[in-house]
Coordinates of C-alpha atoms in Angstrom, one line a residue:
M1 CA -3.5 -6.1 15.0
R2 CA -6.3 -4.5 13.2
E3 CA -7.7 -5.1 9.9
L4 CA -5.3 -3.9 7.0
Q5 CA -7.5 -1.9 4.6
T6 CA -6.7 -2.1 0.9
D7 CA -6.5 1.7 0.7
W8 CA -3.6 1.6 3.0
L9 CA -1.9 -1.3 1.3
K10 CA -2.3 0.4 -2.1
C11 CA -0.6 3.7 -0.8
F12 CA 2.2 1.6 1.0
V13 CA 2.8 -0.5 -2.4
A14 CA 2.8 2.8 -4.5
A15 CA 5.2 4.6 -2.0
V16 CA 7.6 1.7 -2.2
D17 CA 7.4 1.4 -6.0
A18 CA 7.8 5.2 -6.5
G19 CA 10.6 5.6 -3.8
S20 CA 8.8 8.5 -2.3
L21 CA 5.4 9.6 -0.8
S22 CA 5.2 12.5 -3.3
G23 CA 5.9 10.2 -6.2
A24 CA 3.2 7.6 -4.9
A25 CA 0.5 10.4 -4.8
P26 CA -0.4 10.6 -8.4
E27 CA -0.5 6.8 -8.6
V28 CA -3.2 6.5 -6.0
H29 CA -5.0 9.8 -6.9
R30 CA -4.2 11.4 -3.3
S31 CA -2.2 14.3 -2.1
Q32 CA 1.2 13.5 -0.6
S33 CA -0.1 14.3 2.8
A34 CA -3.0 11.9 2.3
V35 CA -0.6 9.0 1.4
S36 CA 1.5 9.8 4.3
M37 CA -1.6 9.5 6.6
Q38 CA -2.6 6.2 5.0
I39 CA 0.8 4.7 5.6
K40 CA 0.7 6.0 9.3
K41 CA -2.6 4.3 9.6
L42 CA -1.2 1.0 8.2
E43 CA 1.7 1.3 10.6
S44 CA -0.6 1.9 13.5
A45 CA -2.8 -1.1 12.6
A46 CA 0.2 -3.3 11.9
G47 CA 2.0 -2.3 15.1
F48 CA 5.2 -1.8 13.5
Q49 CA 7.2 0.9 11.6
L50 CA 7.2 -0.2 7.9
L51 CA 9.2 2.7 6.3
V52 CA 12.1 4.8 7.3
R53 CA 11.5 8.2 5.6
G54 CA 14.7 9.9 4.5
P55 CA 15.1 13.3 3.0
R56 CA 14.9 12.0 -0.5
Q57 CA 14.1 8.3 -0.4
L58 CA 12.1 5.7 1.5
Q59 CA 13.7 2.6 3.0
L60 CA 11.7 -0.5 4.0
T61 CA 12.2 -1.9 7.6
H62 CA 12.3 -5.6 8.0
D63 CA 8.6 -5.7 8.8
G64 CA 8.0 -3.6 5.8
Q65 CA 9.7 -6.1 3.5
V66 CA 7.6 -8.9 5.1
L67 CA 4.4 -7.0 4.6
L68 CA 5.3 -5.7 1.0
G69 CA 5.0 -9.4 -0.4
Y70 CA 1.6 -9.9 1.4
A71 CA 0.3 -6.5 0.4
R72 CA 1.1 -7.2 -3.4
R73 CA -0.6 -10.6 -3.2
I74 CA -3.6 -9.2 -1.4
L75 CA -4.0 -6.4 -4.0
D76 CA -3.4 -8.8 -6.9
L77 CA -6.1 -11.1 -5.5
Q78 CA -8.6 -8.2 -5.1
A79 CA -8.1 -7.3 -8.8
E80 CA -8.5 -10.9 -9.9
A81 CA -11.7 -11.2 -8.0
Q82 CA -13.1 -8.0 -9.4
A83 CA -12.2 -9.1 -12.8
A84 CA -13.9 -12.5 -12.4
L85 CA -17.1 -10.9 -11.0
Q86 CA -17.3 -8.5 -14.1
G87 CA -17.5 -11.5 -16.4
E88 CA -17.4 -11.3 -20.2
V89 CA -18.1 -7.9 -21.6
V90 CA -20.3 -7.9 -24.6
S91 CA -19.4 -5.5 -27.4
G92 CA -20.3 -4.8 -31.0

């Protein structure tokens, strides 16, 4: 298994939350084809199919369900670390 890049995880979580690749695209500021490519890279790195792409919806595979929880935690921890490093903002 290769390293799981956070950009891939962001696209994966956004696609699951939106229910489609096209719905995820505006959330991650990418085109639908770029979101699809990021998820394909994630699946290649993980070594498993994570999503079943239907004509109008996405469905998580078992491996996708497992990874989704970890992806959310990883992204939450990344946001927490960034917030902690920014420190207090002085205003006024």
